[in-house]
Short mmCIF file of C-alpha atoms in Angstrom, two decimals:
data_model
loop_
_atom_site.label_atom_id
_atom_site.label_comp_id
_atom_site.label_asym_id
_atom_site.label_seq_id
_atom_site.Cartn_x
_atom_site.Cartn_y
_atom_site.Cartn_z
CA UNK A 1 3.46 -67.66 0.12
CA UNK A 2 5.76 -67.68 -3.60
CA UNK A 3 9.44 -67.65 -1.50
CA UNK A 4 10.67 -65.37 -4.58
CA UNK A 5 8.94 -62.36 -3.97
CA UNK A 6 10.46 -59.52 -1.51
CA UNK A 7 9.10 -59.16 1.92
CA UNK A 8 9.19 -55.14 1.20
CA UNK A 9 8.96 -53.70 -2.58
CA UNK A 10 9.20 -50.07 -2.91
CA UNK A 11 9.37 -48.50 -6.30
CA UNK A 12 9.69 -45.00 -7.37
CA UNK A 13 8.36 -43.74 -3.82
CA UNK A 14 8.10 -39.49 -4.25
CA UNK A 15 6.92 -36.92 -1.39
CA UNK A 16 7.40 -33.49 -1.03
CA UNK A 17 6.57 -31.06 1.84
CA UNK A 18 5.55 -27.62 1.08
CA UNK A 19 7.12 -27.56 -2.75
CA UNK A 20 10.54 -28.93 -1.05
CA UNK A 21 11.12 -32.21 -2.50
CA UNK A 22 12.21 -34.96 0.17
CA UNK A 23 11.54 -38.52 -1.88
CA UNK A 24 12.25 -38.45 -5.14
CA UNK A 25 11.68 -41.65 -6.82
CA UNK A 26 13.02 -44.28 -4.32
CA UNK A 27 13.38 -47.87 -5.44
CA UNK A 28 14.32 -50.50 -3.05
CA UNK A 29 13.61 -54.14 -1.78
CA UNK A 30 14.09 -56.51 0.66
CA UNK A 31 13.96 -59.65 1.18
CA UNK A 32 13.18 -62.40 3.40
CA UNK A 33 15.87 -62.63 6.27
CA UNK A 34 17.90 -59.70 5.01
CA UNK A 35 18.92 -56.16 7.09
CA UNK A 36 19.46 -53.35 4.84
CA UNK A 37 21.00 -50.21 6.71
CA UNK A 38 19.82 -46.79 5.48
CA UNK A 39 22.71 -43.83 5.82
CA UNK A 40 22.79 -40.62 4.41
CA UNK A 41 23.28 -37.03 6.20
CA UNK A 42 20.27 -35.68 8.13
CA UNK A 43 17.38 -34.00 6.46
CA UNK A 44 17.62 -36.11 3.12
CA UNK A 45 14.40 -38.04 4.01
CA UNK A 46 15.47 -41.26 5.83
CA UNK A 47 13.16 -41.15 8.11
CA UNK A 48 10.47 -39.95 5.90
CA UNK A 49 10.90 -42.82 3.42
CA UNK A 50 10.45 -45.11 6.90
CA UNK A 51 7.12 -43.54 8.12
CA UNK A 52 5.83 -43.73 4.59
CA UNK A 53 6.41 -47.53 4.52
CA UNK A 54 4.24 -48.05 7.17
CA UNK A 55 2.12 -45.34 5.65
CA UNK A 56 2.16 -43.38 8.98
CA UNK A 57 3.19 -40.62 6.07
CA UNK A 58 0.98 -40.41 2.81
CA UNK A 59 3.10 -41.08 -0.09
CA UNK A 60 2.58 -38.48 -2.86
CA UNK A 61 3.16 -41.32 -5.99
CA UNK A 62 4.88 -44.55 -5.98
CA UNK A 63 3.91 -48.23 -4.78
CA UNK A 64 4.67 -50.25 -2.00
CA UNK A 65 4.40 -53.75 -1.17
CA UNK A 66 4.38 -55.78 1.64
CA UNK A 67 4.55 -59.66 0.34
CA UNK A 68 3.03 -58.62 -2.43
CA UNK A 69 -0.03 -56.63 -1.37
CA UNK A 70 0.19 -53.20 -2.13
CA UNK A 71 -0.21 -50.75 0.48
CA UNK A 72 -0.49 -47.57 -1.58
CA UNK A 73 -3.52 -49.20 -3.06
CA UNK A 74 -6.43 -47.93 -1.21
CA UNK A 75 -8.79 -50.96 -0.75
CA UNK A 76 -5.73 -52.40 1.32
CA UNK A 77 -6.94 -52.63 4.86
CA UNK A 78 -3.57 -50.68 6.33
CA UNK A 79 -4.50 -51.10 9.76
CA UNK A 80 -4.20 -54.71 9.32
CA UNK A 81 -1.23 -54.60 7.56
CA UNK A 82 0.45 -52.07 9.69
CA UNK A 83 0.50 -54.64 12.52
CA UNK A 84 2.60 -56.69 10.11
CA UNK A 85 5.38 -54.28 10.06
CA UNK A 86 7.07 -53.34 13.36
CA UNK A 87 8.19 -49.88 14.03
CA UNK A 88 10.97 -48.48 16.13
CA UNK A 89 10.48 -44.88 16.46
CA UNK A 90 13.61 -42.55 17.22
CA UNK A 91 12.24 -41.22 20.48
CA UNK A 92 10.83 -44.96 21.70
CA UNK A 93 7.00 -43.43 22.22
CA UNK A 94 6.33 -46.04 24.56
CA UNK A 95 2.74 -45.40 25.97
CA UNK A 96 3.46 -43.40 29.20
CA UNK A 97 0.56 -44.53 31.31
CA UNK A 98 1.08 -48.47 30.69
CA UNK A 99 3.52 -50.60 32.41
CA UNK A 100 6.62 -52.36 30.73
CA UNK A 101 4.22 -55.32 30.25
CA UNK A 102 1.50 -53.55 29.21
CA UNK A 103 2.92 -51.66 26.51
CA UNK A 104 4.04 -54.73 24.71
CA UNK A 105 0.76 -56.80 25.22
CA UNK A 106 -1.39 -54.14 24.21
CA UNK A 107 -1.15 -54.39 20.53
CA UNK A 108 -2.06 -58.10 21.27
CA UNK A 109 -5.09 -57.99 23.06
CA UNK A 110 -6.54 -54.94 21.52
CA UNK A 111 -5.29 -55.08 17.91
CA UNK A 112 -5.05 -58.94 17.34
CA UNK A 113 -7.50 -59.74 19.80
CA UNK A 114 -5.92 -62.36 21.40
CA UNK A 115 -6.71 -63.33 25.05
CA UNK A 116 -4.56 -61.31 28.07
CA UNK A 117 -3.29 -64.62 29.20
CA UNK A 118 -1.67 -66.00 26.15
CA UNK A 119 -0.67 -62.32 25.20
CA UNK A 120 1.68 -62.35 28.36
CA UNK A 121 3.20 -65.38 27.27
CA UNK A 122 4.11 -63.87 23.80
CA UNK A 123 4.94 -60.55 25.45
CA UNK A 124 7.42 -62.08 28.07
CA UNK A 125 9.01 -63.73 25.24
CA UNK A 126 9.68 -60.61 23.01
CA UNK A 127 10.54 -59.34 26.60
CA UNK A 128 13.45 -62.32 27.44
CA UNK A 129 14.73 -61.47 23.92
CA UNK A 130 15.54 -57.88 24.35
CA UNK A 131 16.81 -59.07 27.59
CA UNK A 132 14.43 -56.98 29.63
CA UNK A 133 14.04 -58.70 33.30
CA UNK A 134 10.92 -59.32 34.88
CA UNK A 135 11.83 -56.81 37.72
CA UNK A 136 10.63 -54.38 35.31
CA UNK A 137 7.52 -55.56 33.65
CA UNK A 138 5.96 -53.68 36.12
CA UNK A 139 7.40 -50.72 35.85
CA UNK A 140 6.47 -47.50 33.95
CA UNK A 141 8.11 -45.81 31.23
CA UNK A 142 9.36 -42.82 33.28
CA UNK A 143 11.13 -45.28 35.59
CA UNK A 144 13.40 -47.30 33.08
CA UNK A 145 16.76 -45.43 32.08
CA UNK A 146 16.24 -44.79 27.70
CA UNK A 147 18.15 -47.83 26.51
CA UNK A 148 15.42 -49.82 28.49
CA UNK A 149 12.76 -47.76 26.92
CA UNK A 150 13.77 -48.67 23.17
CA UNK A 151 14.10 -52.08 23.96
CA UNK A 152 10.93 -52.73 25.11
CA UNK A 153 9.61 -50.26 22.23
CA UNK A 154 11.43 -53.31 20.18
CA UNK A 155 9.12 -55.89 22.48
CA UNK A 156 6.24 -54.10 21.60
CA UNK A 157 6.86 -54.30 18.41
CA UNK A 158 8.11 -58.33 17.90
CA UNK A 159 5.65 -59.11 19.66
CA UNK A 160 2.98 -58.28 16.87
CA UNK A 161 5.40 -61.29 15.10
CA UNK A 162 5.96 -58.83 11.71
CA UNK A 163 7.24 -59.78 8.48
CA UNK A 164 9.76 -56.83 9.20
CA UNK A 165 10.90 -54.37 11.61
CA UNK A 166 11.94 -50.71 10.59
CA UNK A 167 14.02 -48.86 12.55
CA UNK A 168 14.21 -45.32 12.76
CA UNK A 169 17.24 -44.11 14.27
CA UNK A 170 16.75 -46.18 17.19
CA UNK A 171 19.78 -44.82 19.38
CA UNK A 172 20.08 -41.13 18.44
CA UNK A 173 17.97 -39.89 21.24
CA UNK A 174 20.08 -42.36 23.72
CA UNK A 175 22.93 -41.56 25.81
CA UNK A 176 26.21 -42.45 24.05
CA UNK A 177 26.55 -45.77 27.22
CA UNK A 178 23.07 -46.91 26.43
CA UNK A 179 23.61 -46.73 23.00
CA UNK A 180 25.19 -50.40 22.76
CA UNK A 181 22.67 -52.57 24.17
CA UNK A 182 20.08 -51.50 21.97
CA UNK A 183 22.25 -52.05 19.26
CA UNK A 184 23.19 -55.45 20.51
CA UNK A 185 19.69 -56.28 20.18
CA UNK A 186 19.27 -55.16 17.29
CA UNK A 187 22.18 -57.45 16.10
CA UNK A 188 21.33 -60.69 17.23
CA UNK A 189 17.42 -60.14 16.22
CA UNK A 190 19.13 -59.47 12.93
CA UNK A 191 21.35 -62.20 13.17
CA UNK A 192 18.33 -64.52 13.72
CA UNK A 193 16.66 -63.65 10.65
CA UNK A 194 14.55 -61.11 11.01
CA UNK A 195 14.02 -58.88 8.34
CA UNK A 196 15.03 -55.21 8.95
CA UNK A 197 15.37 -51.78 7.15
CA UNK A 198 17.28 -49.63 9.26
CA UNK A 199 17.65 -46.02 9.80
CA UNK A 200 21.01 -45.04 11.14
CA UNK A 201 24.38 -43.08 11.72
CA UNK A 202 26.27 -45.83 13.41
CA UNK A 203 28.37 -46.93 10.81
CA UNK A 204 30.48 -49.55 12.84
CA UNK A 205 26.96 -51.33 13.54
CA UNK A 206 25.94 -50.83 10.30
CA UNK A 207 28.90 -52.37 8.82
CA UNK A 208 28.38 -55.40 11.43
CA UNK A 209 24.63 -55.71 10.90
CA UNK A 210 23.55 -55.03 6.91
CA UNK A 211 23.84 -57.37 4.18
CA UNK A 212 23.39 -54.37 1.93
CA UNK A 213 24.07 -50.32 2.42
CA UNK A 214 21.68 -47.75 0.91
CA UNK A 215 23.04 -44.41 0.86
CA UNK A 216 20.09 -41.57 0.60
CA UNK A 217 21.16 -38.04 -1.00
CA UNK A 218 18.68 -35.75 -2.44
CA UNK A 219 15.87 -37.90 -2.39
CA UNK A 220 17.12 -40.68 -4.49
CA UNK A 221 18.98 -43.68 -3.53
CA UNK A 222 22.55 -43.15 -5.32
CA UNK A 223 25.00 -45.77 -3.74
CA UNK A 224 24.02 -49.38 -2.55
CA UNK A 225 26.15 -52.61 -1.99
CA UNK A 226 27.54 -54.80 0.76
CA UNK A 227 29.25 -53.25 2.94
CA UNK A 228 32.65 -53.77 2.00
CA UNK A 229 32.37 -52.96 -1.21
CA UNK A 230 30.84 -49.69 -0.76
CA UNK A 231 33.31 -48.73 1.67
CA UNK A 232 36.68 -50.02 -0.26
CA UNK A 233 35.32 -48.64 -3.42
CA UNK A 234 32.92 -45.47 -2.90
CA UNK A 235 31.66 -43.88 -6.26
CA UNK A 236 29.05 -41.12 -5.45
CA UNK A 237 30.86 -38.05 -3.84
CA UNK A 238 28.46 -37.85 -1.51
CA UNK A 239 28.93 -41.31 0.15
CA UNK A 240 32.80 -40.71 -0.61
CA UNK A 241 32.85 -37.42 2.05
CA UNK A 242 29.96 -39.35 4.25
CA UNK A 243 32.80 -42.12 4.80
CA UNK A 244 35.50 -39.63 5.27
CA UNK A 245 34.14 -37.44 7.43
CA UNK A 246 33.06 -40.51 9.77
CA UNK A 247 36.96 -41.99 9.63
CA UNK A 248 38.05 -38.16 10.73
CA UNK A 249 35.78 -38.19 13.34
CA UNK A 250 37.28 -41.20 14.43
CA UNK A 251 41.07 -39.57 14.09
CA UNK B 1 -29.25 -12.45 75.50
CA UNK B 2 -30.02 -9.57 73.66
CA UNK B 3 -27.44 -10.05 71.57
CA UNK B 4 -29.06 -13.80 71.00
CA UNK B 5 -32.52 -12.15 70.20
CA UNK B 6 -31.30 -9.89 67.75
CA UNK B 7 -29.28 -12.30 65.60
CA UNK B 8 -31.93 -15.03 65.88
CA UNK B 9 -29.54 -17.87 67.38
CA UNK B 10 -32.23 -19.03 69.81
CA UNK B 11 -34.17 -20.46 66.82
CA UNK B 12 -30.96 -22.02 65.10
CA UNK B 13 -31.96 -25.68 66.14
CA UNK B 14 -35.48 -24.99 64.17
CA UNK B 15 -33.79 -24.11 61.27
CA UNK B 16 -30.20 -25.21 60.64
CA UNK B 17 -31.63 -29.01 59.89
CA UNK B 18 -34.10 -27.40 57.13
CA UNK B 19 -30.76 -25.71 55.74
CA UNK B 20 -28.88 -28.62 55.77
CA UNK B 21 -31.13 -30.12 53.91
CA UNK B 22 -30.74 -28.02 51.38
CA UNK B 23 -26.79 -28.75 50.63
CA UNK B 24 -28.30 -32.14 49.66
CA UNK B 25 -30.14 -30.58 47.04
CA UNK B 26 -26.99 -28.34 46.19
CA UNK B 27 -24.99 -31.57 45.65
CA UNK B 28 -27.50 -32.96 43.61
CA UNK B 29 -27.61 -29.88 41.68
CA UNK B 30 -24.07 -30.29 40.82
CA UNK B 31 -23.02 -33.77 40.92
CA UNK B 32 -26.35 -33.90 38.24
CA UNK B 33 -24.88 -31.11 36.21
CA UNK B 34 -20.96 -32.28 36.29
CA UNK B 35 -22.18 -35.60 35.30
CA UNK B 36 -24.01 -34.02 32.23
CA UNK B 37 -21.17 -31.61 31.62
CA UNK B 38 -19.16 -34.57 31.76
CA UNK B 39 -21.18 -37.20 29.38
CA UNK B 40 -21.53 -34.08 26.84
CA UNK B 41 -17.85 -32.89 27.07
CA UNK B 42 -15.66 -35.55 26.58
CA UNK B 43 -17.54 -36.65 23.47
CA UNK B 44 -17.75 -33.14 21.79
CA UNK B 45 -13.80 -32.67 22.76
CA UNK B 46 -12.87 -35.92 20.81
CA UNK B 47 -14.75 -34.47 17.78
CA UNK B 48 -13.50 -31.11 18.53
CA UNK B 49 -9.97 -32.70 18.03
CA UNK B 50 -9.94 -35.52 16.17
CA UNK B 51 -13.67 -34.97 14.05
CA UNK B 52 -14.00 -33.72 10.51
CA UNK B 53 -14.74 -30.04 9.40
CA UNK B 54 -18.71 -30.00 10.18
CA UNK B 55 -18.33 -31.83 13.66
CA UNK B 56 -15.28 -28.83 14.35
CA UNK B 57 -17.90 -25.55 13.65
CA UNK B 58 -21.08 -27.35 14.85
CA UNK B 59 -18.80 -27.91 18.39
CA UNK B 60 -17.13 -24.58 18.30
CA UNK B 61 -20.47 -22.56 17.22
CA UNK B 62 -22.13 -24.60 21.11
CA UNK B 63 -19.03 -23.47 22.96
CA UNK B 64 -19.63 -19.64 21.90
CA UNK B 65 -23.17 -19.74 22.51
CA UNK B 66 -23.51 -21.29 26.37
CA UNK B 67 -20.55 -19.21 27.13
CA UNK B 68 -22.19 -16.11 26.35
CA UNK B 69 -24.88 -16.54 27.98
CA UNK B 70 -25.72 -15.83 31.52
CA UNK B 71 -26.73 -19.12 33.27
CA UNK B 72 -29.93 -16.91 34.84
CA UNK B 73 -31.17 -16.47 31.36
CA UNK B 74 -30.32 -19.98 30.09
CA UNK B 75 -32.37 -20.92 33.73
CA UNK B 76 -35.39 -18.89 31.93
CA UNK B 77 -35.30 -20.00 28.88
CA UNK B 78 -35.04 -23.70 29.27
CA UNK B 79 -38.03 -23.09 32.01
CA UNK B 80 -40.20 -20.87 30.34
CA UNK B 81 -39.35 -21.27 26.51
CA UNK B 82 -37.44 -24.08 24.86
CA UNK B 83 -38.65 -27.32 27.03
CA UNK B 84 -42.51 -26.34 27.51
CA UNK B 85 -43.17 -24.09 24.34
CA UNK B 86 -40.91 -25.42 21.56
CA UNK B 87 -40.16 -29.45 23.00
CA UNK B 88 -43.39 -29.44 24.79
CA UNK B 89 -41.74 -31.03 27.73
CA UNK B 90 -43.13 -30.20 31.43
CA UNK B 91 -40.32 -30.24 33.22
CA UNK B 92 -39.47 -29.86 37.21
CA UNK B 93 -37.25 -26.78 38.09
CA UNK B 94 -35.22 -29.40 39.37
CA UNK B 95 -34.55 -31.00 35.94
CA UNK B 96 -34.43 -27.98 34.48
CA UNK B 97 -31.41 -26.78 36.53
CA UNK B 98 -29.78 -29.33 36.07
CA UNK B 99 -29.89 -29.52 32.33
CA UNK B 100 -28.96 -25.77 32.27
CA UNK B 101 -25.66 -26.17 34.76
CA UNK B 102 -24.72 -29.63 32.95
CA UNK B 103 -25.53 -27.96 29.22
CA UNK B 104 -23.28 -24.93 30.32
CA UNK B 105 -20.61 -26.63 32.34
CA UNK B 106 -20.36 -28.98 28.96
CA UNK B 107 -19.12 -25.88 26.83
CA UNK B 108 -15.89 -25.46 29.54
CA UNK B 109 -15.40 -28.97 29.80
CA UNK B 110 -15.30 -29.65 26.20
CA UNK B 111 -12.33 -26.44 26.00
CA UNK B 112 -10.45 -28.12 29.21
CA UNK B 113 -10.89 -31.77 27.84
CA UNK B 114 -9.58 -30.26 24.59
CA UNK B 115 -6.78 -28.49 25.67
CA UNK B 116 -6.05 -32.63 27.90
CA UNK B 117 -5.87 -33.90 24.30
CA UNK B 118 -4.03 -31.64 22.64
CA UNK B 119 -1.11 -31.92 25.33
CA UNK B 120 -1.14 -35.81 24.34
CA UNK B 121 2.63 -36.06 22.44
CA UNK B 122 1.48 -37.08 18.46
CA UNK B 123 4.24 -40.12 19.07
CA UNK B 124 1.75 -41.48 21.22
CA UNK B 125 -0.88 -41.58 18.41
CA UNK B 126 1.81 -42.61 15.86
CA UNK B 127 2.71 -45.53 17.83
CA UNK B 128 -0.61 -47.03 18.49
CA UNK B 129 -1.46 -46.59 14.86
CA UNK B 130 2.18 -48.22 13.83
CA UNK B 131 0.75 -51.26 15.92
CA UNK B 132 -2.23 -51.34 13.57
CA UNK B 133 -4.92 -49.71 16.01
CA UNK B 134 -7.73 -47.83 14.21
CA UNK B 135 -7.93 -44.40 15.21
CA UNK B 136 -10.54 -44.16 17.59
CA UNK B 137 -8.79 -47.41 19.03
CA UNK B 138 -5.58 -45.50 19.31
CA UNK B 139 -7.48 -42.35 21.21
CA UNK B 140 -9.98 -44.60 23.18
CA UNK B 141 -7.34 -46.74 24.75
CA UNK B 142 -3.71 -44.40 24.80
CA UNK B 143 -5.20 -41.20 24.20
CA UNK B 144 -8.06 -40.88 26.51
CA UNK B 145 -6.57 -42.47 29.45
CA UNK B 146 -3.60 -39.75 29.54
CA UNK B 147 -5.82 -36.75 28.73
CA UNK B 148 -8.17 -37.83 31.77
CA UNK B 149 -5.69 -37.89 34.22
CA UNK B 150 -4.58 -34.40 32.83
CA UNK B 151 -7.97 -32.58 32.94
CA UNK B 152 -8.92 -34.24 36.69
CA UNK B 153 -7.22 -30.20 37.91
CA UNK B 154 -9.34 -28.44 35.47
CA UNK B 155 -12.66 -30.62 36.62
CA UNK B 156 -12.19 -29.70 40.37
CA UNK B 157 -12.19 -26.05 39.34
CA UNK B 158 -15.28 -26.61 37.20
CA UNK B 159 -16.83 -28.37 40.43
CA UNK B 160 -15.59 -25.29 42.58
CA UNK B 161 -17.53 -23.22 40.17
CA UNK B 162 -20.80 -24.78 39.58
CA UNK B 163 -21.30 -24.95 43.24
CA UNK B 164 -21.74 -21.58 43.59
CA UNK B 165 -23.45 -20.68 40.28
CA UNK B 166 -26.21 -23.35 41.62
CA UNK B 167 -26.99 -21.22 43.99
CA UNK B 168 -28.53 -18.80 40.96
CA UNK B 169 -31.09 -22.22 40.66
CA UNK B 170 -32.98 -20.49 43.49
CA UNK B 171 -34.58 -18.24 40.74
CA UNK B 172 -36.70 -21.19 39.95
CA UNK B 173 -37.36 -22.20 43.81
CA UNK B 174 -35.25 -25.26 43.56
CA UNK B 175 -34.56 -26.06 47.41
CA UNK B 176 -31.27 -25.57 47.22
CA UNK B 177 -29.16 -23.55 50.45
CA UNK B 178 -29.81 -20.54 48.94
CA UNK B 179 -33.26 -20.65 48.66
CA UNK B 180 -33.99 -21.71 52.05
CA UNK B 181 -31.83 -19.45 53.36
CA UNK B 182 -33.79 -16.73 52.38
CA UNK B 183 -37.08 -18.35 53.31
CA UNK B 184 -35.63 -18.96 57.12
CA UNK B 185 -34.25 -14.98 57.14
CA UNK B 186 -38.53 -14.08 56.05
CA UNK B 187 -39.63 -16.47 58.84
CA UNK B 188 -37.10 -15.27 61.46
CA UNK B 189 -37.04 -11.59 60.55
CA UNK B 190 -33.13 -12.15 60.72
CA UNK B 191 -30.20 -12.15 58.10
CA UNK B 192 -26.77 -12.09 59.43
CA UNK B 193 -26.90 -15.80 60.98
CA UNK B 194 -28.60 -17.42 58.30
CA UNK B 195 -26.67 -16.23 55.53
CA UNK B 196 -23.40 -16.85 57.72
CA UNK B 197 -24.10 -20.22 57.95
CA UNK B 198 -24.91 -20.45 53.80
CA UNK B 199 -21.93 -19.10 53.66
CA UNK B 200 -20.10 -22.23 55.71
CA UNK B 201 -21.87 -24.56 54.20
CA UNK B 202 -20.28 -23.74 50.78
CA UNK B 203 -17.11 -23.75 52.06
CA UNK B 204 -17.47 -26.98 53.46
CA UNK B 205 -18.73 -28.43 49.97
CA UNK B 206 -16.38 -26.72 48.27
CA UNK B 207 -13.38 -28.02 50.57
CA UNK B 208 -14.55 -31.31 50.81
CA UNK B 209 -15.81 -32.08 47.16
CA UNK B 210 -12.68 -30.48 46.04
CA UNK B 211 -10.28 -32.67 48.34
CA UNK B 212 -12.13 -35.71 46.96
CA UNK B 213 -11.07 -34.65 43.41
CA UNK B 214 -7.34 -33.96 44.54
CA UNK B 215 -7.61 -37.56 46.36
CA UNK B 216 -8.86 -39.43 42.77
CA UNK B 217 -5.93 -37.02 41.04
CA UNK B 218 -3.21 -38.38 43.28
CA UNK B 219 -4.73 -42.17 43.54
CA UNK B 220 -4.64 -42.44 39.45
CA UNK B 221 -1.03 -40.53 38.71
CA UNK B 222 1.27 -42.03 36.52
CA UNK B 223 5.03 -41.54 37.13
CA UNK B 224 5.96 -39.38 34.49
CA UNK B 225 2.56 -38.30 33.26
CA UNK B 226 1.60 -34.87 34.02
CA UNK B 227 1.80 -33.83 37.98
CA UNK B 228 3.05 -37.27 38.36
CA UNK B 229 6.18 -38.44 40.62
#
């Protein structure tokens, strides 16, 4: 594969619900090894712009790529390419009558077809590194506390070894305690080179974790940067009362 | 003694075994026309959910016709009409009653298997399809397997049912309780014990047959699924 082209190209993404615009012309990329953090208020489209990566939401217009094949294109086989891209959904949607174990195997042996034994080798690995014990495997869903849950939701997904993980707001349905060890994870799977777009309002993490900020506002991307730069030198108004409001909060 | 004369008990041990008898038949009656219900519902619920436009109306437009109409006259008209004069098909009354309960039962089954699916959270759906199932991968292996263990309630009420509207089978002479019953109160000139002890031996297949369904609905819960602990 040409090392020069993005693991995720998205350019001038639009979608609209019911006349109300929610994308309007998004442009982003990223590449191999980096985690871009996604922030914006709520109900600008974050999440919508994640779920139409993965085309889990039709795009109206606009093209996406996934090292370099285009998923908007409709010859693209998306089911194969969806098991390229892991997801972390906002409210975990682990399968409620599989075990721990289970859950994280099954895109193995029924998606990539690969024998049960070797797919509980790759499974307990994605397991060890969300540092979910053993103890558990056999548990289900309803019996592991939330920050558990997304965790393994992470397993699942790593385990389908994809060229990228997206994150949607993988700690606002979590208790405020539980919140930190999924971030943790997060952290030092980011810190090991996977690729990530994230979705999310924790702005200390996301000041630990990106390489680059996007900030979302009416559809359209208007602020990005590293971290530090954005912060010590905000220009959109927006992003400068997103940041102020979040050190106020702080006190 | 009198009282033994009038009520027919003396000839109880020449009949009761010939009655018995006959809640074999009942069972086969229903566990034929469950099974039917069964192989038709689940199929036409899937395409009732998840099918396209055509596959919607053709299911909904079978649903409104074998609930409307009364399982005596769909008993008549598979045995006297549709399988002899338009299919050309001698059939037993046996079959036949059995392909009338199992046709009918499949138009509630396919509304209570529905209903299973549509209580399915669409996370569940969205996550098997992030993985990079297909669709009928995603609702063959996390769809199906929740909404089963949901609908197992709504199945032992079907069962509870059908047992009693196979009695209605003895309109065609199957040899089901019913019909023998009234064949031992002809040959005894007697009603009261007879029909008493029809009347037991539906509660006993309706207690038992439903405590079998209650014992499969405990034995595959899920902690956290539906009735679960």
């Amino acid at each position: 594969m040409n090392s020069n082209i993005p693991v995720l190209k998205v350019e001038n993404l639009k979608k609209s619900y019911s006349g109300r615009i929610i994308l309007d012309g998004v442009n982003l990329e990223v590449d191999k090894g980096e985690t871009k953090v996604i922030l914006g208020p709520s109900g600008v489209g974050k999440s919508t712009l994640l779920r139409c990566i993965n085309m889990l939401t039709l795009p109206d217009s606009g093209k996406i790529w996934l090292e370099g094949v285009e998923l908007t294109n409709p010859n693209t086989d998306i089911n194969k390419m969806r098991q390229k891209i892991g997801f972390v959904f906002q409210d975990f949607n682990l399968f409620h009558h599989l075990t721990v174990l289970k859950n994280v195997t099954i895109g193995l042996t029924k998606v990539k077809k690969i024998p049960e034994e070797e797919a509980i080798k790759i499974a307990a690995s994605a397991l060890e590194k969300v540092h979910i014990p053993n103890t558990l495997w056999n548990k289900y869903p309803a019996q592991i506390s939330g920050g558990e849950k997304q965790r393994v939701a992470i397993a699942r997904a790593l385990a389908m070894k994809p060229s990228i993980m997206l994150y949607d707001e993988p700690t606002s349905a979590l208790d405020p305690q539980l919140v930190g060890e999924v971030l943790q994870v997060i952290k030092e799977l980011s810190t090991a080179g996977m690729t990530s777009l994230i979705v999310t309002h924790e702005l200390h993490f996301a000041l630990e974790v990106a390489n680059e900020l996007l900030f979302i506002y009416n559809g359209k991307i208007v602020e990005q940067g590293p971290p530090e730069e954005v912060f010590a030198n905000p220009k959109h108004d927006m992003v400068k009362k997103y940041i102020a409001s979040i050190y106020s909060r702080k006190g | 003694m009198r009282c033994a004369e009038i009520f027919g008990l003396g000839l109880l041990g020449s009949y009761l075994p010939y009655m018995l008898e006959g809640a074999i038949w009942t069972f086969a009656l229903v566990g034929g026309g469950l099974t039917l219900g069964f192989a038709m519902g689940v199929p036409f619920a899937i395409l009732r959910v998840y099918g396209g436009k055509g596959a919607k109306a053709a299911i909904d437009a079978y649903v409104w016709v074998y609930r409307s109409i009364p399982l005596i006259v769909l008993l008549f008209l598979y045995y006297w009409g549709i399988f002899p004069v338009i299919l050309g098909v001698k059939l037993s009354a046996m079959a036949t009653s059995i392909l009338a309960l199992g046709t009918r039962d499949a138009a509630y089954e396919t509304m209570i298997f529905r209903a299973a699916l549509e209580s399915i959270d669409p996370g569940q759906m969205l996550a098997a399809r992030s993985l990079g199932m297909t669709r009928w991968q995603a609702v063959r292996t996390i769809v199906l397997p929740q909404a089963l263990r949901i609908a197992i309630p709504g199945w032992t009420n079907q069962y509870a049912i059908m047992l009693k509207d196979s009695s209605i089978c003895f309109a065609l002479g199957v040899l089901e309780i019913l019909t023998r019953t009234r064949y031992v109160t002809i040959s005894i000139g007697s009603y009261f014990i007879p029909y008493l002890i029809a009347g037991i031996l539906f509660i006993i297949l309706t207690y038992g047959g439903t405590k079998v369904f209650n014992i499969v609905y405990e034995k595959v819960q899920i902690p956290g699924l539906v009735g679960g602990k």
